[in-house]
Short mmCIF file of C-alpha atoms and ligand atoms in Angstrom, two decimals:
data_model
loop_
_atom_site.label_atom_id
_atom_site.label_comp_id
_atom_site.label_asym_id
_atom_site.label_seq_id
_atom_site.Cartn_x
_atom_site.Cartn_y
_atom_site.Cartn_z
CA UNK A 857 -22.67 4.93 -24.02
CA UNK A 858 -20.76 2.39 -21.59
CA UNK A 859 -22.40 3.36 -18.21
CA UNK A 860 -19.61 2.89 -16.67
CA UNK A 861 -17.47 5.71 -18.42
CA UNK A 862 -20.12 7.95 -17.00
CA UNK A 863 -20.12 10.53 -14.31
CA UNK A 864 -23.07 8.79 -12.44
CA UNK A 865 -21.30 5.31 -12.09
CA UNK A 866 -17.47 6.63 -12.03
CA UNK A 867 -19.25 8.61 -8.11
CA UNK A 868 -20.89 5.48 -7.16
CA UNK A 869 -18.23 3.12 -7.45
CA UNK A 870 -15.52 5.02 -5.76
CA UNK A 871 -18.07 5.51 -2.85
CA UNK A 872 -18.83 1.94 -3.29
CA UNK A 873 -14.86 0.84 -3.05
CA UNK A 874 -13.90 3.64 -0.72
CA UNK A 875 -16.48 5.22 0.96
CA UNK A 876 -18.36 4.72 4.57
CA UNK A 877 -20.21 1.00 4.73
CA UNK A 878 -24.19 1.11 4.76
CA UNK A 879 -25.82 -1.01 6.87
CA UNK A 880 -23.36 -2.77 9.02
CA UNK A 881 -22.59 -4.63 5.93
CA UNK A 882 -18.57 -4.67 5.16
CA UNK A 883 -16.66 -3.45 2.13
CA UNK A 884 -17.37 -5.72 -0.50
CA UNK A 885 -13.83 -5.28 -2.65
CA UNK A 886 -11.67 -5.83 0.65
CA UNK A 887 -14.35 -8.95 2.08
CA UNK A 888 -14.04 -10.29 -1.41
CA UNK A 889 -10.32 -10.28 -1.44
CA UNK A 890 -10.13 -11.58 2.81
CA UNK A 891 -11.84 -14.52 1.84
CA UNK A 892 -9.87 -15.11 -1.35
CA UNK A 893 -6.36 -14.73 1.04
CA UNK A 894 -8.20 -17.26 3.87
CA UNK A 895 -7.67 -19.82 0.72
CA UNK A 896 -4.88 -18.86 -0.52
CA UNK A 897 -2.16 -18.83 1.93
CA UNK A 898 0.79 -20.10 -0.22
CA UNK A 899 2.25 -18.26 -2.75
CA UNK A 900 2.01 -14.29 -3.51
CA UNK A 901 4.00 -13.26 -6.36
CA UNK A 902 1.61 -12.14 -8.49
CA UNK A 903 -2.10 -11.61 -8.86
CA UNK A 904 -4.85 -10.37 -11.44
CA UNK A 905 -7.82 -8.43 -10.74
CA UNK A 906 -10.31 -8.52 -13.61
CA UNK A 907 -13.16 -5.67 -14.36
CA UNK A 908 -11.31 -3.98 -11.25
CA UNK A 909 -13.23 -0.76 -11.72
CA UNK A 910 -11.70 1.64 -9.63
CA UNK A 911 -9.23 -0.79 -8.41
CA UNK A 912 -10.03 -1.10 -4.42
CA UNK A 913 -9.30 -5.08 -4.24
CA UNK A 914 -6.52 -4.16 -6.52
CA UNK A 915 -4.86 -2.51 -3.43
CA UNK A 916 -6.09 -5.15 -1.23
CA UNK A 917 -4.55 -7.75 -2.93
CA UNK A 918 -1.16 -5.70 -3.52
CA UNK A 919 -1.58 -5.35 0.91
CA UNK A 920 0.51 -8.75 0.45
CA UNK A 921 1.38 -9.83 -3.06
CA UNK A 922 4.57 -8.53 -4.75
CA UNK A 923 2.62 -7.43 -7.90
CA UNK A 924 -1.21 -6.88 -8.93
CA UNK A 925 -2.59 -5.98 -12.41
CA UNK A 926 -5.76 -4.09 -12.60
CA UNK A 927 -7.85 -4.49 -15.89
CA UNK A 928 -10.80 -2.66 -16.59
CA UNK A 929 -12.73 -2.08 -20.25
CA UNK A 930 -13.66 1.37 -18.37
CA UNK A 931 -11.04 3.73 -19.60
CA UNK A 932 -12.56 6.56 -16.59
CA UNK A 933 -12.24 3.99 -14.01
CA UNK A 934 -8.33 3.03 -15.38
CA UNK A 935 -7.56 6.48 -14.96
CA UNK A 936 -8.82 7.29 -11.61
CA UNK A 937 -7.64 3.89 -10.70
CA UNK A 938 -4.10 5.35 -11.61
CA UNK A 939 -4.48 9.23 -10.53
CA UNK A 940 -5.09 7.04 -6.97
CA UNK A 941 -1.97 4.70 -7.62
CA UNK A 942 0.08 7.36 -8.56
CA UNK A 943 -1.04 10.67 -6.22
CA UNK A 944 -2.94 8.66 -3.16
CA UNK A 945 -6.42 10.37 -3.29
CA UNK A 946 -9.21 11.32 -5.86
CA UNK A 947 -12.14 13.49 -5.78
CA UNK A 948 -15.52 12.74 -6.70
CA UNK A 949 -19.30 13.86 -6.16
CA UNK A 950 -22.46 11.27 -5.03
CA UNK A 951 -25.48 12.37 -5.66
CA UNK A 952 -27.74 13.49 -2.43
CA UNK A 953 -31.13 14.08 -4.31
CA UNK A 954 -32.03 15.13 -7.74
CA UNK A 955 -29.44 17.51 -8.92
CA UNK A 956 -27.95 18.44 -5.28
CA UNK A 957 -24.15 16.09 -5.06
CA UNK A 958 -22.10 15.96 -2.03
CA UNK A 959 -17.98 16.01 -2.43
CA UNK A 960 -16.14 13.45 -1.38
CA UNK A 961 -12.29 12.72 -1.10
CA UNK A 962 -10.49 9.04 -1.48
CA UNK A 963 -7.62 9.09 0.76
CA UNK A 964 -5.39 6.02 0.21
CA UNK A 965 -3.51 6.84 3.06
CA UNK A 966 -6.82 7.22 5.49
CA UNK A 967 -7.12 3.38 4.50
CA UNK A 968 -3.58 1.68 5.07
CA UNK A 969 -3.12 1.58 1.26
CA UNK A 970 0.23 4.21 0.47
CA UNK A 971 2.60 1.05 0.51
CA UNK A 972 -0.10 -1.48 -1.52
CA UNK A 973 -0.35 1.09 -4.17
CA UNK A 974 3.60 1.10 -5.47
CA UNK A 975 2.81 -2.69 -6.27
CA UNK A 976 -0.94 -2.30 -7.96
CA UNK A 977 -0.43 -1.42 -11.95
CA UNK A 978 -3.62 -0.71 -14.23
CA UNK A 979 -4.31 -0.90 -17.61
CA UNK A 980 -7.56 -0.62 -20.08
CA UNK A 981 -8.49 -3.48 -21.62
CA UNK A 982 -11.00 -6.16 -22.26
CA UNK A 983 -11.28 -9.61 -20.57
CA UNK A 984 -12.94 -11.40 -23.10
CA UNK A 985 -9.24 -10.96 -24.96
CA UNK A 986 -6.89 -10.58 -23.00
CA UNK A 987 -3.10 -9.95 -23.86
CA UNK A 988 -1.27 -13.08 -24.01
CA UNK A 989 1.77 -11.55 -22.58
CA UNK A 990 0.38 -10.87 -18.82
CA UNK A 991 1.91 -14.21 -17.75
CA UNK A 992 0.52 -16.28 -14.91
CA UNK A 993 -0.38 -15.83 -11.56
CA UNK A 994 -0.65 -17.28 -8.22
CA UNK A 995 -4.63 -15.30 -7.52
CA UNK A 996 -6.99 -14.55 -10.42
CA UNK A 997 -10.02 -12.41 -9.29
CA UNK A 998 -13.17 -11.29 -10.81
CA UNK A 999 -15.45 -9.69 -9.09
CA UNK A 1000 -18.80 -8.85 -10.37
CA UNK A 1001 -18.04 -9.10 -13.90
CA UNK A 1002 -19.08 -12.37 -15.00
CA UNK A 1003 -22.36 -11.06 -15.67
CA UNK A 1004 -21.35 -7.91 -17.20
CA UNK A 1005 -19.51 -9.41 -20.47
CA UNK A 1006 -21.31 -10.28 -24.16
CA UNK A 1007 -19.30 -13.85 -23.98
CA UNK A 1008 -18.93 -15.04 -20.93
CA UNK A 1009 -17.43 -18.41 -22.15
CA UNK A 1010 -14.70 -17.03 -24.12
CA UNK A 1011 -13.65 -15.38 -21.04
CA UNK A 1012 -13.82 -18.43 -19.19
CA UNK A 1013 -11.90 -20.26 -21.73
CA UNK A 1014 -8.85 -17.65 -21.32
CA UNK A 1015 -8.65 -18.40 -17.24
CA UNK A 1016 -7.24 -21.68 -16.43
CA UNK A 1017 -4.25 -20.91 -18.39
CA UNK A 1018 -3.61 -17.28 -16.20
CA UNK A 1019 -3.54 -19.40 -13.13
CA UNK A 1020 -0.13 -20.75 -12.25
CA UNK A 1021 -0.55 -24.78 -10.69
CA UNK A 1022 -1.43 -24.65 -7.23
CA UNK A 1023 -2.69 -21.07 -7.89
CA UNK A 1024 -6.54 -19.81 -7.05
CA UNK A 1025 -9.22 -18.39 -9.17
CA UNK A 1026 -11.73 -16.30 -7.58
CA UNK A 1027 -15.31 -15.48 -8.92
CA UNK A 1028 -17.88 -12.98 -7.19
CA UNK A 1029 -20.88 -12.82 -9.06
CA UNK A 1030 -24.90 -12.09 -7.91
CA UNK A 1031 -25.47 -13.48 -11.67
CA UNK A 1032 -27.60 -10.13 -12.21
CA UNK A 1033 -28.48 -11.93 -15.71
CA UNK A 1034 -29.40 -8.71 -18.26
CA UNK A 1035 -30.12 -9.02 -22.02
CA UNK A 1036 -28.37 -5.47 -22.06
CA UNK A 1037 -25.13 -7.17 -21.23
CA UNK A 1038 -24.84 -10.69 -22.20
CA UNK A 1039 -27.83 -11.41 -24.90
CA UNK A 1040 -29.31 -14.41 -23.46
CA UNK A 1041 -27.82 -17.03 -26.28
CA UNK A 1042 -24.71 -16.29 -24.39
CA UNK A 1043 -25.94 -17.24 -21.16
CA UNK A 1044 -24.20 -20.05 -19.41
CA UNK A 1045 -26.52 -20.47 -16.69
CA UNK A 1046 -29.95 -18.92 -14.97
CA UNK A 1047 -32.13 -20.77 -17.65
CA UNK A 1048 -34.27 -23.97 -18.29
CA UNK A 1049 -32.66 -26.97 -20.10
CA UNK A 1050 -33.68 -30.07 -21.15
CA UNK A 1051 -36.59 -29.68 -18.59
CA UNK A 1052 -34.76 -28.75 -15.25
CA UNK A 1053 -33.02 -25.47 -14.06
CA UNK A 1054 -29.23 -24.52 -15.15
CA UNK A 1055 -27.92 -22.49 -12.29
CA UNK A 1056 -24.63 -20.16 -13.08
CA UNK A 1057 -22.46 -22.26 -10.70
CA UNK A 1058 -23.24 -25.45 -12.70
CA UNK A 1059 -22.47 -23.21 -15.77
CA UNK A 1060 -19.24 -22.39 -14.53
CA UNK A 1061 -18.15 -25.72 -13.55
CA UNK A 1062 -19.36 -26.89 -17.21
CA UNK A 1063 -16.21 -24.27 -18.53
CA UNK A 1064 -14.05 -24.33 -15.85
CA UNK A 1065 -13.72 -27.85 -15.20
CA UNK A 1066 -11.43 -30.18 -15.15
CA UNK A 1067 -8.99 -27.72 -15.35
CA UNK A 1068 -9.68 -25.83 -12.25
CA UNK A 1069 -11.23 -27.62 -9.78
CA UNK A 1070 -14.09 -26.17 -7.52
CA UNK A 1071 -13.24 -25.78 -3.53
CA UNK A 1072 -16.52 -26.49 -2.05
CA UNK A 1073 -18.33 -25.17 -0.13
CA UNK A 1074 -19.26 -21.46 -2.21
CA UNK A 1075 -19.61 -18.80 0.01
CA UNK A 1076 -22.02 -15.76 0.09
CA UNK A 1077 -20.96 -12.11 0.25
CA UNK A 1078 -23.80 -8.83 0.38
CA UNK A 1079 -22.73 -5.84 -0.79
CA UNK A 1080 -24.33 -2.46 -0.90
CA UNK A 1081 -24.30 0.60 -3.69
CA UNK A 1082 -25.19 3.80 -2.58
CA UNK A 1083 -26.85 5.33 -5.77
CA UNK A 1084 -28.57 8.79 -3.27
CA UNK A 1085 -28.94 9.34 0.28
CA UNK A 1086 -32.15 7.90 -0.20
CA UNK A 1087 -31.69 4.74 -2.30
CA UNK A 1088 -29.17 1.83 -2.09
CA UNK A 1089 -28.58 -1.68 -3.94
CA UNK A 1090 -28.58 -4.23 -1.52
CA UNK A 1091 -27.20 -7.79 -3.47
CA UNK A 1092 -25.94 -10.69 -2.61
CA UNK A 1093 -23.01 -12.30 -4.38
CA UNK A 1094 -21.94 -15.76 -4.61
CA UNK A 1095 -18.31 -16.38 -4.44
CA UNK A 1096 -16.71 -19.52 -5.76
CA UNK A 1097 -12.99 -20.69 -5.27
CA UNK A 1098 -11.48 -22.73 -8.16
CA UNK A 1099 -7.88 -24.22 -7.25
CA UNK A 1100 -5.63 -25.56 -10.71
CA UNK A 1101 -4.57 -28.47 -9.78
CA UNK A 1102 -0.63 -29.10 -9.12
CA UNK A 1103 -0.70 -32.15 -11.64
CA UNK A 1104 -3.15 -32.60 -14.33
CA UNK A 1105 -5.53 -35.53 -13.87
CA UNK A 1106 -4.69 -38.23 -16.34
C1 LIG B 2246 -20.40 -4.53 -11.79
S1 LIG B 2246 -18.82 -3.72 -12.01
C2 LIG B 2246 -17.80 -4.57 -10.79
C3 LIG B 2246 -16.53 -3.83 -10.49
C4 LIG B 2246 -15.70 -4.36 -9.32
N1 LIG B 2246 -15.03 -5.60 -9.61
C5 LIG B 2246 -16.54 -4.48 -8.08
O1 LIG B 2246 -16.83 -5.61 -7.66
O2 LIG B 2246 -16.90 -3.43 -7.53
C6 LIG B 2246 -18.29 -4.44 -13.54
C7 LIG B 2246 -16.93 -3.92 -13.99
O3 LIG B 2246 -16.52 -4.69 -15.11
C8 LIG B 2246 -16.01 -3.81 -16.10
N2 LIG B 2246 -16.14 -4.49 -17.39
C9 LIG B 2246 -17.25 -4.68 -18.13
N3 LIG B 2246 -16.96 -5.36 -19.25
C10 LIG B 2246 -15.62 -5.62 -19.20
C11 LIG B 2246 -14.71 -6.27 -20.08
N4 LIG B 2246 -15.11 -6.81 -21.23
N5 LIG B 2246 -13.41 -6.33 -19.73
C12 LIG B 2246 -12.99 -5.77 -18.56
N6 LIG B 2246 -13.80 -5.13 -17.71
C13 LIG B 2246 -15.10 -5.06 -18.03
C14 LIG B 2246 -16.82 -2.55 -15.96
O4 LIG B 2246 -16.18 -1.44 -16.54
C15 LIG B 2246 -16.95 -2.47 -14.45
O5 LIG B 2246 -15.86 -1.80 -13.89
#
């Protein structure tokens, strides 16, 4: 089963996107999308958030563009995405310890989001083929997905045509390589070859350039996943920042 059409995950990642932060360290889904806006301070017509789970940066981007998709293979995350969109809160349960949950409530309101979430739209489907009639966009995001998909080339291959000239892509990843996800002939980076390392961010440049071009330097984003009271994920993501260029470079 997908774990992320599970009970388990579907409590973790709302507390993860809407819950209290752990550790003095920020919300990831909002810090993801402040840095992304700190680039980008042009044009905000439309944006696309990719593997948007439960669709947090999909209200934080729809804060200030005039339309946001959310797409998620998840079809429990899609519809709690929308129950939120559409009614303003959700409930869930975290687990405490063992079989003992807490219940919690997502209040859109509580977080400034009732206006953003008129402009945020979701739907179910799969990045690695996406619908050729979304159109373009001015911001492209995809947070911690990267290293969640079986090809992660052919959904690199799909991007620089999403993102309008001028427009921004935006990749969070902690490159959590697992053979459960991506089996390793897929990987595009975190492996020996000819003789010296292949980090992810030289894999990505490999796909994404020359069409998108890399705005340097990366930047570094923690994040932290409550899975009981007792035990969190603490990671730490890279983000990079790929602009398409006005022009194409002859
Ligand atoms: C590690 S979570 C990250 C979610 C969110 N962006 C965040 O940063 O909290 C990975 C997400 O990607 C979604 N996902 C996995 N494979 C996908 C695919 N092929 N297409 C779209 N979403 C996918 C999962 O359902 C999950 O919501």
């Amino acid at each position: 089963m997908n774990p992320y059409e599970t009970d388990e995950l579907l409590g973790q990642y709302l507390d993860f996107h809407y819950g209290a932060e752990h550790f003095g360290v920020p919300n990831y889904p909002r810090a993801c999308v402040e840095l992304a806006l700190a680039t980008h301070s042009d044009h905000r017509e439309r944006a696309l958030d990719l593997g948007c789970a439960v669709g947090r940066s999909t209200f934080e981007l729809a804060r200030t563009f005039d339309e946001v998709i959310g797409i998620d293979l998840s079809h429990r995350f899609i519809a709690t995405a929308d129950v939120l969109a559409n009614t303003g809160q959700s409930d869930y349960r975290v687990r405490e310890e063992g079989e003992l949950f807490s219940q919690q409530t997502v209040e859109l309101s509580a977080l400034g989001l009732s206006d953003a979430a008129a402009r945020a739209h979701f739907q179910q489907g799969d990045a690695c083929a996406l619908d050729a009639s979304l159109g373009t966009f001015d911001l492209v995001f995809a947070g911690n997905l990267i290293d969640r998909l079986p090809d992660p080339a052919a959904f690199l291959a799909q991007l620089p045509n999403l993102v309008k000239p001028g427009g921004l892509l935006v990749i969070s990843s902690p490159y959590t390589l697992l053979p459960e996800y991506t089996s390793p002939e897929k990987w595009i980076g975190g492996f020996v070859q000819d003789g010296r390392p292949l980090r992810m961010l030289e894999g990505l440049r490999r796909q994404l350039e020359p069409a998108l071009e890399l705005q340097t330097p990366t930047r570094e984003l923690p994040f932290v996943i409550r899975e009981t009271a007792r035990k969190y994920q603490h990671t730490l993501a890279e983000v990079s920042l790929w602009r398409r260029p006005l022009f194409p470079s002859t």
